Short mmCIF file of C-alpha atoms in Angstrom, two decimals:
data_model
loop_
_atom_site.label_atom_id
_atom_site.label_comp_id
_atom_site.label_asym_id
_atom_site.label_seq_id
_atom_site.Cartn_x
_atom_site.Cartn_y
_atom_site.Cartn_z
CA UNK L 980 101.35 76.44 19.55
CA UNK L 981 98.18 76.23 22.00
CA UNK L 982 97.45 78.97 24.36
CA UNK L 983 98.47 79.08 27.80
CA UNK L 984 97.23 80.35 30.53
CA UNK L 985 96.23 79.77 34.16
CA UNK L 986 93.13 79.27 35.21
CA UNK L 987 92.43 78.96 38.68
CA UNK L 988 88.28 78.81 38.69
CA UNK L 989 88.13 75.67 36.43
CA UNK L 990 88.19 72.62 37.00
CA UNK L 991 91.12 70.13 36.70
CA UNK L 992 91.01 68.50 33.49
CA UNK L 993 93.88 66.38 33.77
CA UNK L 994 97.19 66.10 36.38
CA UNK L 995 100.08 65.32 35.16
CA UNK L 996 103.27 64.47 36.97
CA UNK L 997 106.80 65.27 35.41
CA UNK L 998 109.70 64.02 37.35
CA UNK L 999 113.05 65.95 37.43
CA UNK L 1000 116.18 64.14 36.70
CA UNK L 1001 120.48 64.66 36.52
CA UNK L 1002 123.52 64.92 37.96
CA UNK L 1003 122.67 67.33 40.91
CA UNK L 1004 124.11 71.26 40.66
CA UNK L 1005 122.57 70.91 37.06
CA UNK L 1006 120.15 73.53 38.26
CA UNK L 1007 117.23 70.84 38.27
CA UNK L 1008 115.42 73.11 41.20
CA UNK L 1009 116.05 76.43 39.32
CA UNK L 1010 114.48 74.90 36.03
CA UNK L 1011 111.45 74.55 38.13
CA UNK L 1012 111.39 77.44 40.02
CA UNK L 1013 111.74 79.48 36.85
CA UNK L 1014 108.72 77.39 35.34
CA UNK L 1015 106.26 77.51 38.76
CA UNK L 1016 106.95 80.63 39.41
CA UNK L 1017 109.21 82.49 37.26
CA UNK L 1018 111.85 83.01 39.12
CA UNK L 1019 115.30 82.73 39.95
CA UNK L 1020 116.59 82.50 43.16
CA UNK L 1021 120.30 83.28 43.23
CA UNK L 1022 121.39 81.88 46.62
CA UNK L 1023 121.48 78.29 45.24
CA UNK L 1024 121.38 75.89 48.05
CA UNK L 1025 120.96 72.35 47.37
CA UNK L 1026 117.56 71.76 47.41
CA UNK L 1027 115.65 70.96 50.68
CA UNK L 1028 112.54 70.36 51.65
CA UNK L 1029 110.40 70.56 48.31
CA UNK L 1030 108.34 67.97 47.20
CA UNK L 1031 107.00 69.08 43.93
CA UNK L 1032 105.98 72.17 42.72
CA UNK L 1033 102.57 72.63 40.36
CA UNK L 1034 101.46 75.00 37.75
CA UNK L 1035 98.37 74.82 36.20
CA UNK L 1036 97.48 75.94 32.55
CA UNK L 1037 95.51 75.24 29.69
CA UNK L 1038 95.86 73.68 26.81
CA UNK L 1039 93.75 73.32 24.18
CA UNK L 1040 90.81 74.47 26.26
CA UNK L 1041 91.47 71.93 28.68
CA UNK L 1042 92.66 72.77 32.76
CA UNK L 1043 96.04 70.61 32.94
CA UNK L 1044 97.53 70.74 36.66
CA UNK L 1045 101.44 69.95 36.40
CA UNK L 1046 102.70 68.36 39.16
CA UNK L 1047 106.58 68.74 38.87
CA UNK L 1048 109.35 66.84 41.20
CA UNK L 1049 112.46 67.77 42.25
CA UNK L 1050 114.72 64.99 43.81
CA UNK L 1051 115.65 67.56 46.56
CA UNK L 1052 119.42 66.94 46.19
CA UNK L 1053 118.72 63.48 47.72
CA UNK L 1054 120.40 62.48 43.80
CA UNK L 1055 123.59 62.92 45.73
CA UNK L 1056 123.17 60.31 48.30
CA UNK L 1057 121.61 57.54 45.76
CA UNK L 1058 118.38 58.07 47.24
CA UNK L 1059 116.07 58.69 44.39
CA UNK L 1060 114.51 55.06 44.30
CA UNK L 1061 111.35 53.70 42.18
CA UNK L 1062 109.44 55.43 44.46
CA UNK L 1063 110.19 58.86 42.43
CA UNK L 1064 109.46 57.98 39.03
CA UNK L 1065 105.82 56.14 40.06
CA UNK L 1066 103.06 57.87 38.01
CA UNK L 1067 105.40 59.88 36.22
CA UNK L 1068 104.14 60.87 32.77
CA UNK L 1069 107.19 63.12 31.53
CA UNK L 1070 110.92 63.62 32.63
CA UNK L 1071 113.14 66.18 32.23
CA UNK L 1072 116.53 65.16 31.94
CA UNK L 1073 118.91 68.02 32.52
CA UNK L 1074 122.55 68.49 31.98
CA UNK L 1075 125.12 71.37 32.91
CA UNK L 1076 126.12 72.59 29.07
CA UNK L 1077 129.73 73.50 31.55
CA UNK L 1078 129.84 70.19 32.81
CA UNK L 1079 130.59 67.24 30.38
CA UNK L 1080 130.22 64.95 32.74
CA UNK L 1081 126.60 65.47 33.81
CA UNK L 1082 126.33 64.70 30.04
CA UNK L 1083 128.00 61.99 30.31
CA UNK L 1084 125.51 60.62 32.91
CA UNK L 1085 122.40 61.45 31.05
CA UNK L 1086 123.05 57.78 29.50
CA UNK L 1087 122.30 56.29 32.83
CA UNK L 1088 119.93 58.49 33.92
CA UNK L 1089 117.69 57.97 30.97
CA UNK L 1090 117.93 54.09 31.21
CA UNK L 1091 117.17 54.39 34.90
CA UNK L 1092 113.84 56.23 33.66
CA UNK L 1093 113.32 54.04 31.13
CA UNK L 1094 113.53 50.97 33.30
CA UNK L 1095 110.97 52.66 35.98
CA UNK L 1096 108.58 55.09 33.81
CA UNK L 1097 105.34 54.20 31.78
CA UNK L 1098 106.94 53.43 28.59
CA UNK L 1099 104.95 56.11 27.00
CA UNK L 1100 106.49 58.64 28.93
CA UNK L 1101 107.73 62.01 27.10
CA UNK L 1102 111.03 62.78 27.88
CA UNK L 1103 113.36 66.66 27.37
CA UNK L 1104 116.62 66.66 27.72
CA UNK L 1105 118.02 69.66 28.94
CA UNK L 1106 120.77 71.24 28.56
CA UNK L 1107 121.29 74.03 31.31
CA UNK L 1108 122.94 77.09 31.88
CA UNK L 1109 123.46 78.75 28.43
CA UNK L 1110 124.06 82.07 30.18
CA UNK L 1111 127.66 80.41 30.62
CA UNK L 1112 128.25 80.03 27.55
CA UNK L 1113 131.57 81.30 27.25
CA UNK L 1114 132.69 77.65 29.66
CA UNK L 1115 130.36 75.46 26.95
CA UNK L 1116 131.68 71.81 27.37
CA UNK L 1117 128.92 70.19 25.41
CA UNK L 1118 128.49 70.80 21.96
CA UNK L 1119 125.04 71.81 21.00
CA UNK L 1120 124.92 69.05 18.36
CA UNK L 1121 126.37 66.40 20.54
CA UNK L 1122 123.33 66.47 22.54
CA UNK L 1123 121.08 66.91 19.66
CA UNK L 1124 122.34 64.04 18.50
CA UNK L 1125 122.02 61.88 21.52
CA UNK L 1126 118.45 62.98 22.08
CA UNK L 1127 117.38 62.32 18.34
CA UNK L 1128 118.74 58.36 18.22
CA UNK L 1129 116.74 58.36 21.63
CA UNK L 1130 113.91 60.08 20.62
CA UNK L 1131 113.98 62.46 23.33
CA UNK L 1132 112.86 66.10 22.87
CA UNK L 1133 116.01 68.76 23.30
CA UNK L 1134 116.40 72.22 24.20
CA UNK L 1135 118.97 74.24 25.79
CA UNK L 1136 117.87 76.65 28.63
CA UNK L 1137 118.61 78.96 31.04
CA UNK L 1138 117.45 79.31 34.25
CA UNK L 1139 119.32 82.18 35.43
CA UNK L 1140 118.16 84.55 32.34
CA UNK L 1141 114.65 81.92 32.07
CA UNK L 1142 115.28 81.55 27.87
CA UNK L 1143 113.69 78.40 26.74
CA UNK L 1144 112.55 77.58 30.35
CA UNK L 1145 109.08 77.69 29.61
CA UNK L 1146 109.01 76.56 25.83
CA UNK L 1147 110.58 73.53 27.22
CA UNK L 1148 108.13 72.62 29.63
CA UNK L 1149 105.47 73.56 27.79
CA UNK L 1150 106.51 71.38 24.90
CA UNK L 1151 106.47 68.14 27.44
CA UNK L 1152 103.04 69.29 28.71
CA UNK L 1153 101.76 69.82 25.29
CA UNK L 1154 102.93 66.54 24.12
CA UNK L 1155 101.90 64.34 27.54
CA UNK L 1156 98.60 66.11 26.51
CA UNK L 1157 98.56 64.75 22.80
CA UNK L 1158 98.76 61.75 24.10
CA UNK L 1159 96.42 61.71 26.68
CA UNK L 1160 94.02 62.67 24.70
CA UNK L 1161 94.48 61.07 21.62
CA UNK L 1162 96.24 57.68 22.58
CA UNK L 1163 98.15 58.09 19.35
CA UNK L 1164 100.97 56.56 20.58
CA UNK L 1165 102.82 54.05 17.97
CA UNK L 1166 104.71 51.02 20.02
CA UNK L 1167 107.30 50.10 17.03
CA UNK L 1168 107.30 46.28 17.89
CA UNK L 1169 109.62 45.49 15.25
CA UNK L 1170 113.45 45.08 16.03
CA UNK L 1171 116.05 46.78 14.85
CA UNK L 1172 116.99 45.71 11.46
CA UNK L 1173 120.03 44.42 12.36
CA UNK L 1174 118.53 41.09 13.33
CA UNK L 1175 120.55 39.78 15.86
CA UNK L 1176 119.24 42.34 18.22
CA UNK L 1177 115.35 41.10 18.12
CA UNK L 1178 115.28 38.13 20.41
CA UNK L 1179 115.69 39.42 23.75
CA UNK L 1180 115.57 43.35 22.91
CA UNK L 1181 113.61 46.50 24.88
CA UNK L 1182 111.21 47.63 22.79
CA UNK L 1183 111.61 50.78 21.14
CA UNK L 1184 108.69 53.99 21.46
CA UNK L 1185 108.18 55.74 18.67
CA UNK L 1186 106.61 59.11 19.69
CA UNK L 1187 104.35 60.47 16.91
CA UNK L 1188 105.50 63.42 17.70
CA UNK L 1189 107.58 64.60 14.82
CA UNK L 1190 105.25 66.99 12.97
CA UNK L 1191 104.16 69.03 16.27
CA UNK L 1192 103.31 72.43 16.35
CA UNK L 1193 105.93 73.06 18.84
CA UNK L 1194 109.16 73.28 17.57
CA UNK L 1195 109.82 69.82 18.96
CA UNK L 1196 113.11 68.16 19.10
CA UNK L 1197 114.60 70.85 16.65
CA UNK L 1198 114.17 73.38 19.32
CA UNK L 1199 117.48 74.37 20.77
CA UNK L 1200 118.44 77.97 19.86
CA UNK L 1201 119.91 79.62 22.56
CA UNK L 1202 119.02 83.44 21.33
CA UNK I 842 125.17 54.30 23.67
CA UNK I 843 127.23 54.62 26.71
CA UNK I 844 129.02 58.18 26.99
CA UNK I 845 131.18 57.19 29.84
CA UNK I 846 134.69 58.28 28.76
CA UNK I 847 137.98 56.36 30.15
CA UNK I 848 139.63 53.52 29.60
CA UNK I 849 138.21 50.70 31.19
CA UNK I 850 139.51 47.63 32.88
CA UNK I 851 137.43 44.48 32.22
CA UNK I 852 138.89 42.22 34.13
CA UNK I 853 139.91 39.78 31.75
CA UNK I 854 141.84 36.81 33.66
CA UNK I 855 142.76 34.34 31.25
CA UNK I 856 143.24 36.60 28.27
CA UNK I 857 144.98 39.71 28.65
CA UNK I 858 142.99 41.86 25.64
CA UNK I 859 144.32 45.28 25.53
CA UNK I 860 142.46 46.23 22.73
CA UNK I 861 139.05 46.95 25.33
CA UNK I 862 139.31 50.69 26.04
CA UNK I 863 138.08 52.42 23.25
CA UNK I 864 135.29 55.15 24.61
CA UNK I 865 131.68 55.03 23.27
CA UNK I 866 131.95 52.06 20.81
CA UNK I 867 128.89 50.92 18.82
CA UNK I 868 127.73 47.17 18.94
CA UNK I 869 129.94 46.29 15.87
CA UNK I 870 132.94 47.37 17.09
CA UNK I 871 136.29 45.45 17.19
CA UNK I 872 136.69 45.50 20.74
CA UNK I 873 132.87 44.42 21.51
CA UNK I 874 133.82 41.34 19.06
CA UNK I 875 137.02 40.33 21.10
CA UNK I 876 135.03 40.83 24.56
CA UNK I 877 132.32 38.98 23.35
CA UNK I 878 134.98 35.57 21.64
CA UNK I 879 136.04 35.91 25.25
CA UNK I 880 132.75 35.65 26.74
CA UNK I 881 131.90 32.17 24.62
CA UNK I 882 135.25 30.61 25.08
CA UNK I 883 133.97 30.96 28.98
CA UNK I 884 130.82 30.11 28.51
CA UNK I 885 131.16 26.29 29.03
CA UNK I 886 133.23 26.58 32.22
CA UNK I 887 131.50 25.58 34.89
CA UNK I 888 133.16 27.98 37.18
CA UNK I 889 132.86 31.29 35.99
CA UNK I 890 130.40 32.59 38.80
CA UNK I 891 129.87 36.12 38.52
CA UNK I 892 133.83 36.41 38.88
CA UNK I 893 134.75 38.49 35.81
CA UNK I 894 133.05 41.54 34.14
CA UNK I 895 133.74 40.67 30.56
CA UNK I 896 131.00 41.72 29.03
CA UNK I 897 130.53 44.89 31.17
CA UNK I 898 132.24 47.24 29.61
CA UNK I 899 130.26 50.29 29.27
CA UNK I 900 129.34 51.84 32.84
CA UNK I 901 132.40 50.92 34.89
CA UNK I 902 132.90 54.78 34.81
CA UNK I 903 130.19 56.23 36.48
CA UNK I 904 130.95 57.33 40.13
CA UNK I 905 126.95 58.30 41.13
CA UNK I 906 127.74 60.15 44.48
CA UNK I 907 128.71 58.38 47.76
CA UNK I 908 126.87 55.68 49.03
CA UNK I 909 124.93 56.21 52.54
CA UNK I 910 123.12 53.26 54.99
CA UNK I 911 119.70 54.05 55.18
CA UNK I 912 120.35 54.78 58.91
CA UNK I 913 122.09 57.65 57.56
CA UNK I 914 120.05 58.73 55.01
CA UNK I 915 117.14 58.96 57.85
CA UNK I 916 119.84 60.63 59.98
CA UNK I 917 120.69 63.59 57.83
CA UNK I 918 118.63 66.74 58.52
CA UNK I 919 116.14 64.79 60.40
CA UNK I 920 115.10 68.50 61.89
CA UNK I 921 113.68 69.03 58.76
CA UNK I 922 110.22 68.15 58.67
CA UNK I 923 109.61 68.51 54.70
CA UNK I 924 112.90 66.98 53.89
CA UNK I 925 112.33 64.12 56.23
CA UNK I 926 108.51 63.89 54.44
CA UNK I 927 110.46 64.03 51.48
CA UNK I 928 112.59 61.56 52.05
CA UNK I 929 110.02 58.98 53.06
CA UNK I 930 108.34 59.46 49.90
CA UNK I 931 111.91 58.86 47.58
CA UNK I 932 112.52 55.57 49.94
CA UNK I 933 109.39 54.38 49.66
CA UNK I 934 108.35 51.66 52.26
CA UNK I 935 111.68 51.20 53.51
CA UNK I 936 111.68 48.00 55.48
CA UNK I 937 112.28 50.33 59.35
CA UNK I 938 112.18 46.94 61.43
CA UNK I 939 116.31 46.25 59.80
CA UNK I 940 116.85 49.31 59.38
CA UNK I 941 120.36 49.05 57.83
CA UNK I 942 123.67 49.90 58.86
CA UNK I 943 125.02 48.10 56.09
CA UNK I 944 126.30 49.60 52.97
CA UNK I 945 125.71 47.04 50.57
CA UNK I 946 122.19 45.98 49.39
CA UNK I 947 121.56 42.47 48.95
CA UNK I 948 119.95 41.47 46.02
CA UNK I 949 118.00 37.78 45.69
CA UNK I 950 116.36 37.07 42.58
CA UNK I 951 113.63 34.84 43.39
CA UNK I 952 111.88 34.22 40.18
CA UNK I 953 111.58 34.63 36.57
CA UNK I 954 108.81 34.28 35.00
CA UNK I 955 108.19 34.23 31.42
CA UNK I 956 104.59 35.56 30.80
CA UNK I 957 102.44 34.60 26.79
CA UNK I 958 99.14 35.81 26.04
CA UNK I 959 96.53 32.62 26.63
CA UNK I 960 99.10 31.00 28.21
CA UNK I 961 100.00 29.70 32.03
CA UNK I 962 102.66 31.62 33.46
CA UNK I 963 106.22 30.24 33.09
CA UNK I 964 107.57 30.39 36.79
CA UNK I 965 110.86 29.48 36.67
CA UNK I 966 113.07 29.61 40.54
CA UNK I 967 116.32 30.19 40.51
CA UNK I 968 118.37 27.24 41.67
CA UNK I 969 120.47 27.81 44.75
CA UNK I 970 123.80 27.61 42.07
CA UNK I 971 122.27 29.58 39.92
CA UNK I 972 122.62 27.18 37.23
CA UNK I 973 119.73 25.07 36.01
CA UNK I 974 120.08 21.55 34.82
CA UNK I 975 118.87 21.07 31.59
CA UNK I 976 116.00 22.37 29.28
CA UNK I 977 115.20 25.38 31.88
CA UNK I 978 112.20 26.36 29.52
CA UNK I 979 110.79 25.76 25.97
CA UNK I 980 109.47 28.33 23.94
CA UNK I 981 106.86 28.56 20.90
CA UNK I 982 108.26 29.99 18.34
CA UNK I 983 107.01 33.31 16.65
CA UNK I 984 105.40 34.01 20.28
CA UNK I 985 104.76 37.20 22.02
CA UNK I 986 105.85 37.43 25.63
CA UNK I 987 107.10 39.60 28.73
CA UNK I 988 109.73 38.49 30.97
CA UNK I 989 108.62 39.06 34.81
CA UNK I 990 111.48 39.89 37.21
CA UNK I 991 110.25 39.16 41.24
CA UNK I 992 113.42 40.28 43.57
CA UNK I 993 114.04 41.44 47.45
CA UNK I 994 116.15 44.05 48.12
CA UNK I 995 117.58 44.07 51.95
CA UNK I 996 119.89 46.27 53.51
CA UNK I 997 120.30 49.19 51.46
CA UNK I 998 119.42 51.07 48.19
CA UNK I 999 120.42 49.13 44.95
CA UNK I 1000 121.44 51.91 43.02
CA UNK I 1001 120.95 50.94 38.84
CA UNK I 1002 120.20 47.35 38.94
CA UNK I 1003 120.23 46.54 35.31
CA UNK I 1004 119.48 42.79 33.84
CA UNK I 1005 121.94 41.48 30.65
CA UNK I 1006 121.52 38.32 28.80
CA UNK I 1007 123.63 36.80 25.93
CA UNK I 1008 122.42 34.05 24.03
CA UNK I 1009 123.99 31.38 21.97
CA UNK I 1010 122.80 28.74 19.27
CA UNK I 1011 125.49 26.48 18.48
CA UNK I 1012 127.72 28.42 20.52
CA UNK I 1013 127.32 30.90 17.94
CA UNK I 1014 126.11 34.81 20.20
CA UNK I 1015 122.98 35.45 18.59
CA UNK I 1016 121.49 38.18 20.67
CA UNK I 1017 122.85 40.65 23.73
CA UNK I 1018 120.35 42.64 25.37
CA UNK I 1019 120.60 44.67 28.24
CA UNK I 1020 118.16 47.01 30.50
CA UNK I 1021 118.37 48.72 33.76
CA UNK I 1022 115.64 47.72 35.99
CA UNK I 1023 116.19 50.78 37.66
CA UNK I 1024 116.89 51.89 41.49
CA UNK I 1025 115.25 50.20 44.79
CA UNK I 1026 114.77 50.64 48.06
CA UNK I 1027 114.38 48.02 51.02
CA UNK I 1028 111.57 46.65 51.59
CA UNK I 1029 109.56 43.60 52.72
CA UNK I 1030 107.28 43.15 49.83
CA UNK I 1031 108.97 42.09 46.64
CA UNK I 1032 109.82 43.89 43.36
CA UNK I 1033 107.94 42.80 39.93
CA UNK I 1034 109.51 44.03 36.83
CA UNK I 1035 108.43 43.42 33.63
CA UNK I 1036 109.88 43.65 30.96
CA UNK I 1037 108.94 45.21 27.49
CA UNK I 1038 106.87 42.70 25.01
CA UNK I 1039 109.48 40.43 22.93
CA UNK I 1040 108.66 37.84 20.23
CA UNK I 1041 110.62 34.90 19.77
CA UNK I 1042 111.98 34.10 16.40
CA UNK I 1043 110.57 31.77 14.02
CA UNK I 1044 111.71 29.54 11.19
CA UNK I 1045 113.69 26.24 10.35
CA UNK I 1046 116.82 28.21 11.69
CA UNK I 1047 115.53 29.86 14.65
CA UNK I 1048 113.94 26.68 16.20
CA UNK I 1049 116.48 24.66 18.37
CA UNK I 1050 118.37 24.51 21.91
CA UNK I 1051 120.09 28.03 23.45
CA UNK I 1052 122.35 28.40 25.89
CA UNK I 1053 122.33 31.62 27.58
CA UNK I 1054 123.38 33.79 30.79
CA UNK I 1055 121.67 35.90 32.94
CA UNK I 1056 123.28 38.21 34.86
CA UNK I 1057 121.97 41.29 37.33
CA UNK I 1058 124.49 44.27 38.24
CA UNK I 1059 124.30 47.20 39.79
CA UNK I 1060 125.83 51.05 39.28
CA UNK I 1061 129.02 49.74 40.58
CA UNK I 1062 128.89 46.51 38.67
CA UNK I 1063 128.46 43.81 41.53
CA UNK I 1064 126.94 41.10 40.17
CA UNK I 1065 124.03 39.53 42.56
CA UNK I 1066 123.34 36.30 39.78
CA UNK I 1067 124.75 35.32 37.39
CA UNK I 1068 122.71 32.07 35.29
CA UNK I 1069 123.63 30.13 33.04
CA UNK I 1070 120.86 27.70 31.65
CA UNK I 1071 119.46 26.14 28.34
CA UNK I 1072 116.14 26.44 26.24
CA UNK I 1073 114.35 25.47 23.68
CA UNK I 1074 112.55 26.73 20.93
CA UNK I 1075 109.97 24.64 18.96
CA UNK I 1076 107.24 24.32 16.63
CA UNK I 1077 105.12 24.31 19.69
CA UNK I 1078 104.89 25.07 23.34
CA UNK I 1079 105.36 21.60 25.65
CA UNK I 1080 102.27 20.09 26.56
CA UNK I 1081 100.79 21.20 29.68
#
C-alpha cells in the first residue's frame, strides 16, 4: 500500500472529486467526517449546510487533493440532480448493514451513478455501521456478492468506532490515482456471452484493478 | 439485478398472469418469459400508449422519499445561507422564471439521435404520436455507434429517468436493454445523454427489418414516451 500523508506545502498534483451516495441516515456525512477529519460527531443531525469536505494526501509521491460531497440530506427530498455527480471521479455508495432496505436501494443508486458519472469512475460500496452488529440485516456476503458481479470495490465500516473508514477511502483514491496516471483502463466492448443481450446493451467497465496492492474488493473484515 | 423485494403488480389488463411476483429474478426466469410473450402479443396493437407497465417489473418498489415542488425545495431553510448555496449547486440551473408549483415534471423527448464514427448524425424527431411510419432508420451492420438522448425537463425534478428498449425480428424479442439516464432538474437548456458505444450485429441472420419500442420512465414508473417504430439493418448504410 502507498504512503499517506498530508502535505500542505506542495503543490496540488491532482483533485479529485468523490461523490457520496445512499439512502440518507446511512451515515454518508459521518463516513466523511471520520475521513476529513477523523472524527465522529455523535449528535447526528441530518446534514446541513456542507458542500464538500477535502483532504489532501499523497500518493505515490504525488499531492492528491480529495474533494468529497455529501448530498446534505437533500437525498430525502429527491433533490440530488445531475448537477451532483458532474466531475465526479469516484462514488461511495453506502448502505446501513441494520437496514436492508438501504441495501435494497443501492441497485438504483448505482444505476443512477452509472447513468450520470464518467464511465471510468471507481466506485465502494459501503456497508455502514458494523459497531451494530448485533441488529446486522445484510449479510456480509450478500453485499460481497452484489459488488463483485458489479465490479464495485466493498468494505464494511464504521464510522462511529472509524474501522475501515480510511482503508476505504484510501482504496478509491489509490485506485482513481492508478488510473489517472496510467490510463490503464480496459473498456470490455464485447457483450455478454449470452448473445441476445449485445444489440442494444450498456457497456460493461472492466476495472484492472484486481491484482492491487490494496486489499481491493476482498476487503471487508470487520475486526 | 434489481433487489427490490415485494410482490409486484404489473398491470397486466388483458391477461391476468399471476405467476409475476417472484423477487430478484434473473433475465431467464419463467416469469420474465411470460411478461415478455405478453409484451409481443401487444406489440402490434396500435393502442397500447404507455398504458400498461408490462415489462416494468423490477423497480415498482422503491419509495425514494417524498416528492417536493421546487418552490418548496427553495423554501425549506432558506435562512441557511450554505444550505441554500448548497442547494443551488444540487439543482443546478433551475429554470427560476416557472418556478414550479407543480409536482410532476414533464418530460419531452425531442430527439434521438443515433451517432457512427465518419458518419452524419442520425437525427431522428419524435413524431407527435410517438409512433413513426415506416423504416424510422437503417443501420450498417457490424457498426459502432452511440445513441444521443436531447430532452426538456419542466416543472419539477425527474427523479430516475431510465430509457428501455425491446427489440423484435420476426416478432421474435431479440434484445432488452435498459439504463437509467439518471436524475434532472428544470431547466431551459436541454439535456444530451449519450449513451455507451454499441455495435450492431452482423451476418446473413442479423441483417433485416426490427420492430422495436422505446419507452422513458421515471422512479415512480410514469412513462413520458413510449415509441414504437421499425428499422433496418443492411449490408450498407442508405445512401446519403
Amino acid at each position: 500500500m502507498s504512503k499517506f500523508q498530508s502535505n500542505f506545502n506542495q503543490k496540488i498534483d491532482y483533485v479529485f472529486k468523490v461523490v457520496l451516495i445512499g439512502d440518507s441516515a446511512v451515515g454518508k456525512s459521518q463516513l466523511l467526517a471520520r475521513f476529513s477529519r477523523n472524527e465522529f460527531s455523535i449528535e447526528s443531525k441530518a446534514t446541513i449546510g456542507v458542500e464538500f469536505q477535502t483532504r489532501t494526501l499523497e500518493i505515490d509521491r504525488k499531492t492528491i487533493k480529495a474533494q468529497i460531497w455529501d448530498t446534505a440530506g437533500q437525498e430525502r427530498y429527491r433533490a440530488v440532480t445531475s448537477a451532483y455527480y458532474r466531475g465526479a471521479v469516484g462514488a461511495m455508495l453506502v448502505y446501513d448493514i441494520t437496514k436492508r432496505q438501504s441495501f435494497d436501494h443501492v441497485a438504483r443508486w448505482l444505476e443512477e451513478l452509472r447513468g450520470h458519472a464518467d464511465k471510468n469512475i471507481v466506485i465502494m460500496l459501503i456497508g455502514n455501521k458494523t459497531d451494530l452488529g448485533t441488529l446486522r440485516a445484510v449479510p456480509t456476503e450478500d453485499a460481497k456478492e452484489f459488488a463483485q458481479r458489479e465490479n464495485l470495490f466493498f468494505m464494511e465500516t464504521s464510522a462511529l468506532d472509524s474501522n475501515n473508514v480510511e482503508p476505504s477511502f484510501l482504496t478509491v483514491l489509490t485506485e482513481i490515482y492508478r488510473i489517472v496516471s496510467k490510463k490503464n483502463l480496459v473498456a470490455n466492448e464485447e457483450g455478454e456471452s449470452g448473445g441476445d443481450s449485445s444489440l442494444l446493451q450498456g457497456t460493461k467497465i472492466v476495472v484492472a484493478g484486481e491484482e492491487t496492492e490494496s486489499k481491493g474488493k476482498g476487503c471487508c473484515g470487520t475486526s | 439485478m434489481s433487489l427490490v423485494s415485494g410482490a409486484r403488480d404489473m398491470g397486466f389488463d388483458d391477461n391476468n398472469n399471476n405467476k409475476n411476483n417472484k423477487d430478484g429474478d434473473d433475465e431467464n426466469s419463467s416469469s420474465r418469459t411470460r411478461a415478455d410473450d405478453d409484451a409481443l402479443s401487444r406489440q402490434m396493437s396500435e393502442s397500447s400508449l404507455c398504458a400498461t407497465e408490462e415489462e416494468e417489473d423490477d423497480d415498482s418498489k422503491l419509495q425514494l422519499g417524498p416528492q417536493y415542488t421546487i418552490k418548496e425545495h427553495l423554501e425549506k431553510d432558506k435562512d441557511d445561507e450554505s444550505l441554500r448555496k448548497w442547494k443551488e449547486q444540487l439543482l443546478g440551473s433551475v429554470d427560476v422564471t416557472n418556478i414550479g408549483e407543480t409536482l410532476d415534471p414533464e418530460v419531452r423527448i425531442d430527439s434521438l439521435a443515433i451517432i457512427s464514427p465518419g458518419r452524419p448524425d442520425i437525427v431522428l424527431l419524435v413524431p407527435e404520436n410517438g409512433n413513426p411510419k415506416g423504416m424510422w432508420f437503417t443501420l450498417k451492420e457490424g457498426s459502432k455507434y452511440n445513441l444521443k438522448f436531447t430532452f426538456h425537463v419542466n416543472n419539477n425534478i425527474v427523479s430516475g429517468l431510465r430509457y428501455t428498449n425491446t427489440v423484435w425480428k420476426t416478432g421474435v424479442k431479440v434484445d432488452r436493454a435498459k439504463e437509467m439516464l439518471g436524475t434532472f432538474s428544470p431547466q431551459l437548456e436541454p439535456y444530451n445523454h449519450v449513451m455507451p458505444e454499441e455495435t450492431t450485429p452482423s451476418g446473413m441472420f442479423a441483417r433485416g427489418s426490427y420492430s422495436a419500442r422505446t419507452k422513458f420512465l421515471d422512479d415512480d414508473n410514469k412513462c413520458y414516451l413510449e415509441i414504437n417504430y421499425s428499422f433496418d439493418i443492411r449490408k450498407e448504410w442508405p445512401a446519403l
